[in-house]
CSV table of C-alpha atoms in Angstrom, one decimal:
chain,number,residue,atom,x,y,z
A,107,MET,CA,-0.2,0.4,-0.1
A,108,GLU,CA,1.8,3.5,-0.6
A,109,GLU,CA,1.6,5.7,1.7
A,110,PHE,CA,-0.6,9.1,2.5
A,111,THR,CA,1.2,12.0,0.4
A,112,LEU,CA,-0.4,15.6,0.3
A,113,ASN,CA,-1.1,17.8,-3.2
A,114,LYS,CA,2.0,19.6,-3.3
A,115,LYS,CA,-0.5,22.4,-4.3
A,116,LYS,CA,-2.6,22.6,-1.7
A,117,LYS,CA,0.8,24.0,0.4
A,118,ASN,CA,1.0,27.4,-1.7
A,119,THR,CA,-2.7,27.3,-1.4
A,120,PRO,CA,-1.6,30.6,0.4
A,121,PHE,CA,0.6,32.6,-1.6
A,122,ILE,CA,-1.8,31.7,-4.0
A,123,VAL,CA,-4.5,33.3,-2.7
A,124,MET,CA,-3.2,36.3,-0.6
A,125,GLY,CA,-2.4,37.3,-4.5
A,126,SER,CA,-5.3,36.4,-6.3
A,127,THR,CA,-6.5,39.2,-3.1
A,128,PHE,CA,-3.9,41.8,-4.0
A,129,LEU,CA,-4.9,41.7,-7.3
A,130,PHE,CA,-7.9,41.8,-7.3
A,131,LEU,CA,-8.8,45.1,-5.2
A,132,LEU,CA,-5.4,46.7,-6.9
A,133,ILE,CA,-7.5,46.5,-9.7
A,134,ILE,CA,-10.3,47.5,-7.3
A,135,SER,CA,-9.1,50.5,-6.1
A,136,THR,CA,-7.3,51.9,-9.1
A,137,LEU,CA,-10.6,51.9,-10.5
A,138,ILE,CA,-12.1,53.9,-7.5
A,139,LEU,CA,-8.8,56.4,-7.8
A,140,ILE,CA,-9.7,57.1,-11.4
A,141,ASN,CA,-13.3,57.7,-10.3
A,142,LEU,CA,-12.8,60.1,-8.3
A,143,GLY,CA,-10.5,61.8,-11.0
A,144,ASN,CA,-13.1,62.7,-12.7
A,145,LEU,CA,-15.8,63.7,-9.5
A,146,TYR,CA,-12.6,65.8,-8.9
A,147,ASN,CA,-12.0,67.5,-12.2
A,148,GLU,CA,-15.9,67.6,-13.2
A,149,LYS,CA,-16.4,69.8,-10.0
A,150,LYS,CA,-13.3,71.9,-11.2
A,151,SER,CA,-15.0,72.7,-14.2
A,152,ALA,CA,-18.6,73.1,-12.5
A,153,ASP,CA,-16.0,76.1,-10.0
A,154,ILE,CA,-15.1,77.6,-13.2
A,155,ILE,CA,-18.5,78.1,-14.9
A,156,THR,CA,-19.1,79.2,-11.6
A,157,ILE,CA,-16.8,81.4,-10.4
A,158,SER,CA,-15.7,82.9,-14.5
A,159,GLU,CA,-19.0,84.1,-14.8
A,160,GLU,CA,-19.0,86.4,-11.3
A,161,LEU,CA,-15.9,87.1,-12.0
A,162,HIS,CA,-15.9,88.8,-16.2
A,163,ASP,CA,-18.8,90.8,-14.4
A,164,GLN,CA,-18.0,92.2,-12.2
A,165,MET,CA,-14.0,93.3,-14.2
A,166,TYR,CA,-17.2,93.6,-17.2
A,167,ASP,CA,-18.4,96.7,-15.0
A,168,THR,CA,-15.7,97.5,-13.2
A,169,PHE,CA,-13.7,98.5,-17.1
A,170,MET,CA,-17.0,100.3,-17.8
A,171,LYS,CA,-17.7,102.6,-15.6
A,172,ASN,CA,-14.6,104.2,-15.6
A,173,LEU,CA,-14.0,103.4,-19.8
A,174,SER,CA,-17.1,104.4,-20.8
A,175,LYS,CA,-16.1,107.8,-20.0
A,176,VAL,CA,-14.6,108.1,-23.5
A,177,PHE,CA,-17.8,108.8,-25.5
A,178,THR,CA,-17.7,111.7,-23.1
A,179,VAL,CA,-14.7,112.8,-23.9
A,180,LYS,CA,-15.5,111.7,-27.7
A,181,GLY,CA,-18.7,113.7,-27.4
A,182,ILE,CA,-16.6,117.5,-25.9
A,183,VAL,CA,-14.1,117.5,-28.4
A,184,GLU,CA,-16.7,116.2,-31.9
A,185,ASN,CA,-19.2,119.3,-30.4
A,186,SER,CA,-16.5,121.2,-29.8
A,187,ASN,CA,-15.1,120.7,-32.7
A,188,ALA,CA,-11.0,120.1,-31.5
A,189,ASN,CA,-10.9,124.4,-31.8
A,190,ILE,CA,-11.4,125.2,-27.4
A,191,PRO,CA,-7.1,125.3,-26.7
A,192,ASP,CA,-7.0,123.8,-23.6
A,193,TYR,CA,-9.5,121.1,-21.9
A,194,THR,CA,-8.2,121.0,-18.7
A,195,ASN,CA,-11.8,122.5,-16.9
A,196,VAL,CA,-14.1,120.8,-18.4
A,197,PHE,CA,-12.8,117.5,-17.6
A,198,ARG,CA,-12.3,118.9,-14.2
A,199,GLU,CA,-15.7,117.0,-13.1
A,200,ILE,CA,-14.3,113.4,-15.4
A,201,PHE,CA,-11.6,112.9,-13.6
A,202,GLN,CA,-13.7,113.6,-9.3
A,203,THR,CA,-16.1,111.0,-10.4
A,204,THR,CA,-13.8,108.2,-11.6
A,205,ASN,CA,-10.5,106.4,-11.3
A,206,ILE,CA,-9.1,107.3,-15.6
A,207,ARG,CA,-6.1,108.2,-15.1
A,208,ASP,CA,-5.6,110.1,-18.0
A,209,ILE,CA,-7.6,111.7,-21.2
A,210,MET,CA,-5.0,111.6,-24.7
A,211,ILE,CA,-6.4,113.2,-27.7
A,212,ALA,CA,-4.3,113.0,-31.3
A,213,PRO,CA,-5.2,114.1,-34.6
A,214,ASP,CA,-3.6,112.4,-37.1
A,215,CYS,CA,-3.4,109.6,-34.2
A,216,VAL,CA,-0.2,112.0,-32.2
A,217,ILE,CA,-0.8,112.4,-29.6
A,218,LYS,CA,-1.0,116.1,-29.2
A,219,ASP,CA,-2.9,116.5,-24.9
A,220,VAL,CA,-2.6,114.7,-22.8
A,221,TYR,CA,-5.2,115.5,-19.3
A,222,PRO,CA,-4.1,116.6,-16.3
A,223,LYS,CA,-1.3,118.1,-17.1
A,224,LYS,CA,0.5,116.5,-14.7
A,225,ALA,CA,0.2,112.9,-16.4
A,226,ALA,CA,2.2,110.9,-19.0
A,227,GLN,CA,4.4,114.1,-20.3
A,228,ASN,CA,5.8,111.4,-21.7
A,229,LEU,CA,3.7,110.1,-23.9
A,230,LEU,CA,3.5,113.5,-26.0
A,231,GLY,CA,3.8,112.9,-29.4
A,232,LYS,CA,3.8,109.0,-30.1
A,233,SER,CA,1.6,107.9,-32.9
A,234,TYR,CA,-0.9,104.8,-32.1
A,235,LEU,CA,0.4,103.9,-35.9
A,236,LYS,CA,3.8,103.2,-34.7
A,237,ASP,CA,5.1,103.9,-31.0
A,238,PHE,CA,3.3,101.6,-29.3
A,239,PRO,CA,3.5,97.8,-29.1
A,240,GLU,CA,0.4,97.0,-29.8
A,241,THR,CA,-0.5,98.2,-33.9
A,242,LEU,CA,-3.9,100.3,-33.7
A,243,ASP,CA,-6.1,99.6,-36.6
A,244,VAL,CA,-8.2,103.4,-37.8
A,245,GLU,CA,-9.2,102.0,-41.3
A,246,ASP,CA,-11.7,99.1,-38.1
A,247,LEU,CA,-12.0,101.9,-35.7
A,248,CYS,CA,-13.4,104.3,-38.8
A,249,LEU,CA,-15.5,102.2,-39.8
A,250,LYS,CA,-17.2,101.1,-36.9
A,251,ASN,CA,-17.1,104.2,-34.9
A,252,THR,CA,-16.8,102.3,-31.7
A,253,PRO,CA,-14.5,102.3,-29.0
A,254,VAL,CA,-11.6,99.5,-28.6
A,255,ILE,CA,-9.7,98.5,-26.0
A,256,PHE,CA,-5.7,99.2,-26.0
A,257,GLY,CA,-3.2,97.6,-24.5
A,258,PRO,CA,-2.1,97.1,-21.9
A,259,TYR,CA,1.0,99.4,-22.2
A,260,GLU,CA,3.9,100.5,-20.4
A,261,VAL,CA,3.8,104.2,-19.4
A,262,ASP,CA,6.5,105.0,-17.8
A,263,GLU,CA,9.4,102.7,-15.8
A,264,TYR,CA,7.1,101.6,-12.8
A,265,ASN,CA,3.3,102.7,-13.8
A,266,MET,CA,0.6,100.5,-16.7
A,267,ALA,CA,-2.2,101.3,-18.2
A,268,ILE,CA,-4.7,99.8,-20.9
A,269,ALA,CA,-7.2,102.9,-22.8
A,270,ALA,CA,-10.1,102.5,-24.8
A,271,ILE,CA,-10.3,104.2,-27.6
A,272,SER,CA,-12.7,105.8,-29.8
A,273,PRO,CA,-12.2,107.5,-32.8
A,274,VAL,CA,-13.4,111.4,-34.0
A,275,PHE,CA,-14.5,113.2,-36.6
A,276,VAL,CA,-15.0,117.4,-37.5
A,277,GLN,CA,-16.8,119.2,-39.0
A,278,ARG,CA,-15.2,120.0,-42.2
A,279,GLY,CA,-17.0,123.0,-44.7
A,280,PRO,CA,-20.2,120.7,-45.3
A,281,GLU,CA,-17.8,117.1,-44.0
A,282,ARG,CA,-17.4,115.3,-41.3
A,283,VAL,CA,-13.7,113.9,-41.6
A,284,PHE,CA,-11.8,112.4,-38.9
A,285,TYR,CA,-9.6,113.9,-36.7
A,286,GLY,CA,-8.2,112.3,-35.0
A,287,VAL,CA,-8.5,109.7,-31.9
A,288,VAL,CA,-9.0,110.3,-28.3
A,289,SER,CA,-8.5,108.1,-26.0
A,290,VAL,CA,-9.3,107.8,-21.1
A,291,SER,CA,-6.4,105.0,-18.8
A,292,VAL,CA,-6.6,104.0,-16.7
A,293,ASP,CA,-4.1,101.9,-14.4
A,294,PHE,CA,-3.1,98.3,-14.8
A,295,PRO,CA,-3.9,96.0,-13.0
A,296,GLN,CA,-4.5,98.3,-10.0
A,297,VAL,CA,-8.4,99.0,-11.9
A,298,LEU,CA,-8.9,95.1,-11.3
A,299,ASP,CA,-7.9,95.4,-7.5
A,300,GLU,CA,-10.9,94.4,-6.4
A,301,LEU,CA,-11.4,91.3,-7.4
A,302,ASN,CA,-10.5,88.6,-5.9
A,303,PHE,CA,-7.8,86.8,-7.7
A,304,GLU,CA,-7.3,85.3,-4.7
A,305,LYS,CA,-10.7,83.2,-4.4
A,306,LEU,CA,-8.9,81.7,-8.6
A,307,THR,CA,-6.2,80.1,-6.2
A,308,LYS,CA,-7.8,78.6,-3.9
A,309,LYS,CA,-9.9,76.5,-5.1
A,310,ASP,CA,-6.7,75.6,-8.2
A,311,ILE,CA,-8.3,77.7,-10.5
A,312,ALA,CA,-5.9,78.7,-13.5
A,313,TYR,CA,-6.5,81.9,-15.5
A,314,LYS,CA,-5.4,83.5,-18.2
A,315,ILE,CA,-7.1,86.9,-19.8
A,316,TRP,CA,-6.6,88.1,-22.9
A,317,ARG,CA,-7.4,89.2,-26.5
A,318,THR,CA,-6.6,89.3,-29.8
A,319,ASN,CA,-5.5,92.2,-32.2
A,320,ASN,CA,-7.9,92.6,-35.3
A,321,LEU,CA,-4.9,94.1,-37.9
A,322,THR,CA,-2.0,92.0,-36.5
A,323,LYS,CA,-4.0,88.6,-35.2
A,324,GLU,CA,-1.4,88.9,-32.2
A,325,ASN,CA,-2.6,87.7,-28.9
A,326,TYR,CA,-1.9,90.3,-26.3
A,327,THR,CA,-2.6,89.1,-22.4
A,328,LEU,CA,-3.5,91.3,-20.2
A,329,LEU,CA,-3.7,88.9,-16.9
A,330,GLU,CA,-2.6,85.6,-16.2
A,331,SER,CA,-1.9,82.9,-13.0
A,332,ASP,CA,1.8,82.1,-12.1
A,333,ASN,CA,0.1,78.7,-12.9
A,334,ILE,CA,-1.5,79.4,-16.5
A,335,GLY,CA,1.1,76.5,-19.1
A,336,ALA,CA,-0.6,75.1,-21.9
A,337,SER,CA,0.2,71.9,-19.4
A,338,ASN,CA,-3.0,72.9,-17.7
A,339,LEU,CA,-4.7,73.8,-20.6
A,340,ASN,CA,-7.5,70.8,-21.3
A,341,GLU,CA,-9.9,68.6,-21.4
A,342,TYR,CA,-11.3,70.7,-18.2
A,343,SER,CA,-10.1,73.8,-19.0
A,344,ARG,CA,-13.1,76.2,-20.1
A,345,THR,CA,-12.4,79.8,-22.4
A,346,PHE,CA,-15.2,82.8,-22.5
A,347,ALA,CA,-15.9,85.9,-24.2
A,348,LYS,CA,-17.1,89.1,-23.2
A,349,ASN,CA,-17.8,92.4,-25.2
A,350,TYR,CA,-15.7,95.7,-24.5
A,351,PHE,CA,-16.8,98.4,-27.2
A,352,SER,CA,-16.1,96.1,-30.3
A,353,SER,CA,-13.3,94.2,-28.4
A,354,THR,CA,-13.7,91.0,-27.2
A,355,LEU,CA,-11.7,90.0,-24.1
A,356,LEU,CA,-11.2,86.6,-24.0
A,357,TYR,CA,-11.1,84.5,-20.5
A,358,THR,CA,-9.7,81.1,-19.9
A,359,PHE,CA,-10.0,79.2,-17.2
A,360,SER,CA,-8.3,75.4,-15.6
A,361,PRO,CA,-7.0,73.5,-13.3
A,362,SER,CA,-4.1,74.5,-11.6
A,363,LYS,CA,-3.2,71.0,-10.8
A,364,ILE,CA,-4.5,67.4,-12.3
A,365,PHE,CA,-6.2,65.4,-9.4
A,366,PHE,CA,-2.8,62.7,-10.3
A,367,LYS,CA,-1.4,66.1,-8.9
A,368,THR,CA,-2.2,67.3,-6.3
A,369,LYS,CA,-1.9,66.1,-2.3
A,370,ALA,CA,-5.2,64.2,-2.1
A,371,PHE,CA,-4.9,61.4,-4.4
A,372,TYR,CA,-1.7,61.2,-2.7
A,373,ILE,CA,-3.0,60.7,-0.1
A,374,ILE,CA,-5.8,59.0,-0.9
A,375,ALA,CA,-3.3,56.3,-2.8
A,376,ILE,CA,-1.2,55.7,-0.2
A,377,CYS,CA,-4.3,54.8,2.7
A,378,MET,CA,-6.1,52.2,-0.4
A,379,LEU,CA,-2.0,51.0,-0.7
A,380,ALA,CA,-2.0,49.9,3.1
A,381,PHE,CA,-5.2,48.8,3.0
A,382,VAL,CA,-4.7,46.7,0.1
A,383,ILE,CA,-2.0,45.2,1.9
A,384,LEU,CA,-3.2,44.4,5.1
A,385,ILE,CA,-6.5,42.4,4.0
A,386,SER,CA,-4.3,39.6,2.0
A,387,ALA,CA,-1.8,39.9,4.3
A,388,ALA,CA,-5.3,38.4,6.0
A,389,VAL,CA,-6.6,36.2,4.3
A,390,PHE,CA,-2.8,35.1,3.9
A,391,TYR,CA,-2.8,34.2,7.3
A,392,VAL,CA,-6.6,32.7,7.6
A,393,VAL,CA,-6.0,30.9,4.6
A,394,ARG,CA,-2.8,28.8,6.0
A,395,GLY,CA,-3.7,29.1,9.3
A,396,ILE,CA,-6.6,26.1,7.3
A,397,SER,CA,-4.2,24.1,5.7
A,398,ALA,CA,-2.6,23.6,8.9
A,399,GLU,CA,-5.1,22.0,10.7
A,400,GLU,CA,-6.0,20.6,7.3
A,401,ARG,CA,-2.9,19.0,7.4
A,402,GLU,CA,-2.8,17.8,11.2
A,403,LYS,CA,-6.2,16.2,10.4
A,404,PHE,CA,-3.7,14.7,7.8
A,405,ILE,CA,-1.5,13.1,10.1
A,406,GLN,CA,-4.4,12.3,12.0
A,407,VAL,CA,-5.5,9.8,9.5
A,408,GLN,CA,-2.0,9.0,8.6
A,409,SER,CA,-1.7,7.1,11.6
A,410,LYS,CA,-4.6,5.0,12.0
A,411,LEU,CA,-4.7,4.1,8.2
A,412,VAL,CA,-1.1,2.6,9.7
A,413,GLU,CA,-2.4,1.7,12.7
A,414,THR,CA,-5.4,-0.5,10.6
A,415,GLN,CA,-2.8,-1.7,8.3
A,416,GLU,CA,0.0,-3.3,10.8
A,417,HIS,CA,-3.8,-4.8,12.4
A,418,THR,CA,-4.9,-6.5,9.3
A,419,ILE,CA,-1.5,-7.9,8.0
A,420,PHE,CA,-1.5,-9.5,11.5
A,421,SER,CA,-4.3,-11.1,11.2
A,422,LEU,CA,-3.2,-12.1,7.2
A,423,SER,CA,-0.6,-13.6,8.5
A,424,ASN,CA,-1.9,-16.6,10.9
A,425,LEU,CA,-4.3,-17.1,8.3
A,426,VAL,CA,-1.5,-18.1,5.4
A,427,GLU,CA,0.6,-20.0,8.2
A,428,TYR,CA,-3.1,-21.7,9.1
A,429,ARG,CA,-2.8,-22.6,5.5
A,430,ASP,CA,0.7,-23.6,4.6
A,431,SER,CA,0.4,-25.9,7.9
A,432,ASP,CA,1.4,-28.9,7.7
A,433,THR,CA,-2.6,-30.4,8.5
A,434,GLY,CA,-3.0,-30.1,4.3
A,435,PRO,CA,-4.2,-27.2,2.2
A,436,VAL,CA,-6.8,-25.2,3.5
A,437,PRO,CA,-10.6,-25.4,1.7
A,438,ARG,CA,-10.8,-22.8,-0.5
A,439,LYS,CA,-13.1,-21.1,0.9
A,440,PHE,CA,-10.2,-19.0,3.0
A,441,ASP,CA,-10.2,-17.0,-0.4
A,442,GLY,CA,-13.9,-15.7,0.4
A,443,ILE,CA,-12.4,-14.8,4.0
A,444,ILE,CA,-9.2,-13.0,2.3
A,445,GLN,CA,-11.3,-11.2,-0.1
A,446,LYS,CA,-13.5,-9.8,2.8
A,447,ILE,CA,-10.3,-9.0,5.1
A,448,ILE,CA,-9.0,-7.3,2.3
A,449,ASN,CA,-12.6,-4.9,1.6
A,450,ASP,CA,-12.7,-3.8,5.0
A,451,LEU,CA,-9.5,-2.9,4.7
A,452,ARG,CA,-10.5,-0.7,1.9
A,453,ASP,CA,-14.0,0.4,4.1
A,454,ARG,CA,-11.9,1.0,6.9
A,455,ILE,CA,-9.2,3.3,5.2
A,456,GLY,CA,-12.5,5.0,3.1
A,457,VAL,CA,-14.2,6.1,6.6
A,458,ALA,CA,-11.5,7.7,8.6
A,459,ALA,CA,-10.7,9.5,5.4
A,460,TYR,CA,-13.7,10.8,5.5
A,461,GLU,CA,-14.1,11.8,8.7
A,462,HIS,CA,-11.6,14.2,8.7
A,463,GLY,CA,-12.7,15.4,5.0
A,464,VAL,CA,-8.8,15.1,3.9
A,465,LEU,CA,-9.5,11.6,1.1
A,466,ARG,CA,-9.3,14.0,-1.1
A,467,HIS,CA,-5.5,15.5,-0.3
A,468,LEU,CA,-4.4,11.6,-0.5
A,469,LYS,CA,-3.7,8.9,-2.8
A,470,ILE,CA,-4.5,5.9,-1.3
A,471,HIS,CA,-4.5,2.5,-4.2
A,472,VAL,CA,-4.9,-1.1,-2.9
A,473,PRO,CA,-6.3,-3.4,-5.5
A,474,ARG,CA,-10.4,-4.8,-5.7
A,475,THR,CA,-9.0,-8.4,-6.2
A,476,LEU,CA,-6.3,-10.8,-5.4
A,477,SER,CA,-5.4,-14.0,-6.6
A,478,ARG,CA,-4.9,-16.8,-4.0
A,479,PHE,CA,-1.1,-16.7,-5.1
A,480,GLN,CA,-0.6,-13.8,-5.2
A,481,THR,CA,-2.8,-12.3,-1.6
A,482,THR,CA,0.0,-15.3,0.0
A,483,ARG,CA,3.0,-14.1,-2.2
A,484,SER,CA,2.6,-10.4,-0.9
A,485,LEU,CA,1.6,-11.1,2.1
A,486,SER,CA,3.9,-13.8,3.3
A,487,SER,CA,7.1,-11.0,1.4
A,488,ALA,CA,5.4,-8.7,4.3
A,489,CYS,CA,5.8,-10.9,6.7
């Protein structure tokens, strides 16, 4: 009879179960992180829509409150037919009610007068057609007869300004002809100090306010956050347009960080990984404990079977001795008795193994039939 042995695969079961558990939980955790990332980006997109609407409405109100005075200046110059040598007293009320930096009058687009007189004197004599970083589209300006946004441009070494420029037409005989332009400017970006851009920064939203020159098609940035860049512009970025006179300002907002670069992601990922490792380790120890219990049962069954084997061989040995004694051959009815003993052995092995639940792990070989010659010979040699 062969010796009972445990299945080798069974010894590796704890490691197989642990690996499978780890892989399964890792996949689930990855899917959860991806879903959290999508939720995060969707939340940022919703925040962008809400905040941007509020911000560009506030900016529009602030700009128009001051720059819309260009209509007043245009009307004064046109109504006077550009014949007033000094507009200081005329413009005084405008300066008292707004945050306007200066008013400029530029016949043929060359700056001739600046009000108040102490402001931006270094800009006198400069042409809007060639002496500024941006070129003024005079043809489009006259065609639309509507102010445009110009700048930001450098007033001096320390100050920047942004202006609204409007064409001026005066009466020359029977015709109204193009006289030049007038502009109203405000300090930039100080004019936007009342706007709460910090709210965007706190919510990890990057922003950029820009426009395109109709003549040159160049883009000019009015204001942008430090964390805006090509890497931030993605499917969750949003760009909104707002008309200021005949110019269009564009507002681009984008999450400054994608979810997988935020602190929240790293914290969640580390916690989930630790959870996966702990659960996998717990499963390993539980399964190993079950395997150890089965191994103990196996040893008990093996001991009982060895005891049964020894008892049976002893009985068979006595029978064979009796058969080969001097009294002569034993009647053939003893063959049935031998077969019965063998069957009894098989039954005992089966019952013992099944009682301990380990039969599936045992390799048992007991021949179902045994010839009279094979029986006596094998049992004799065993004894």
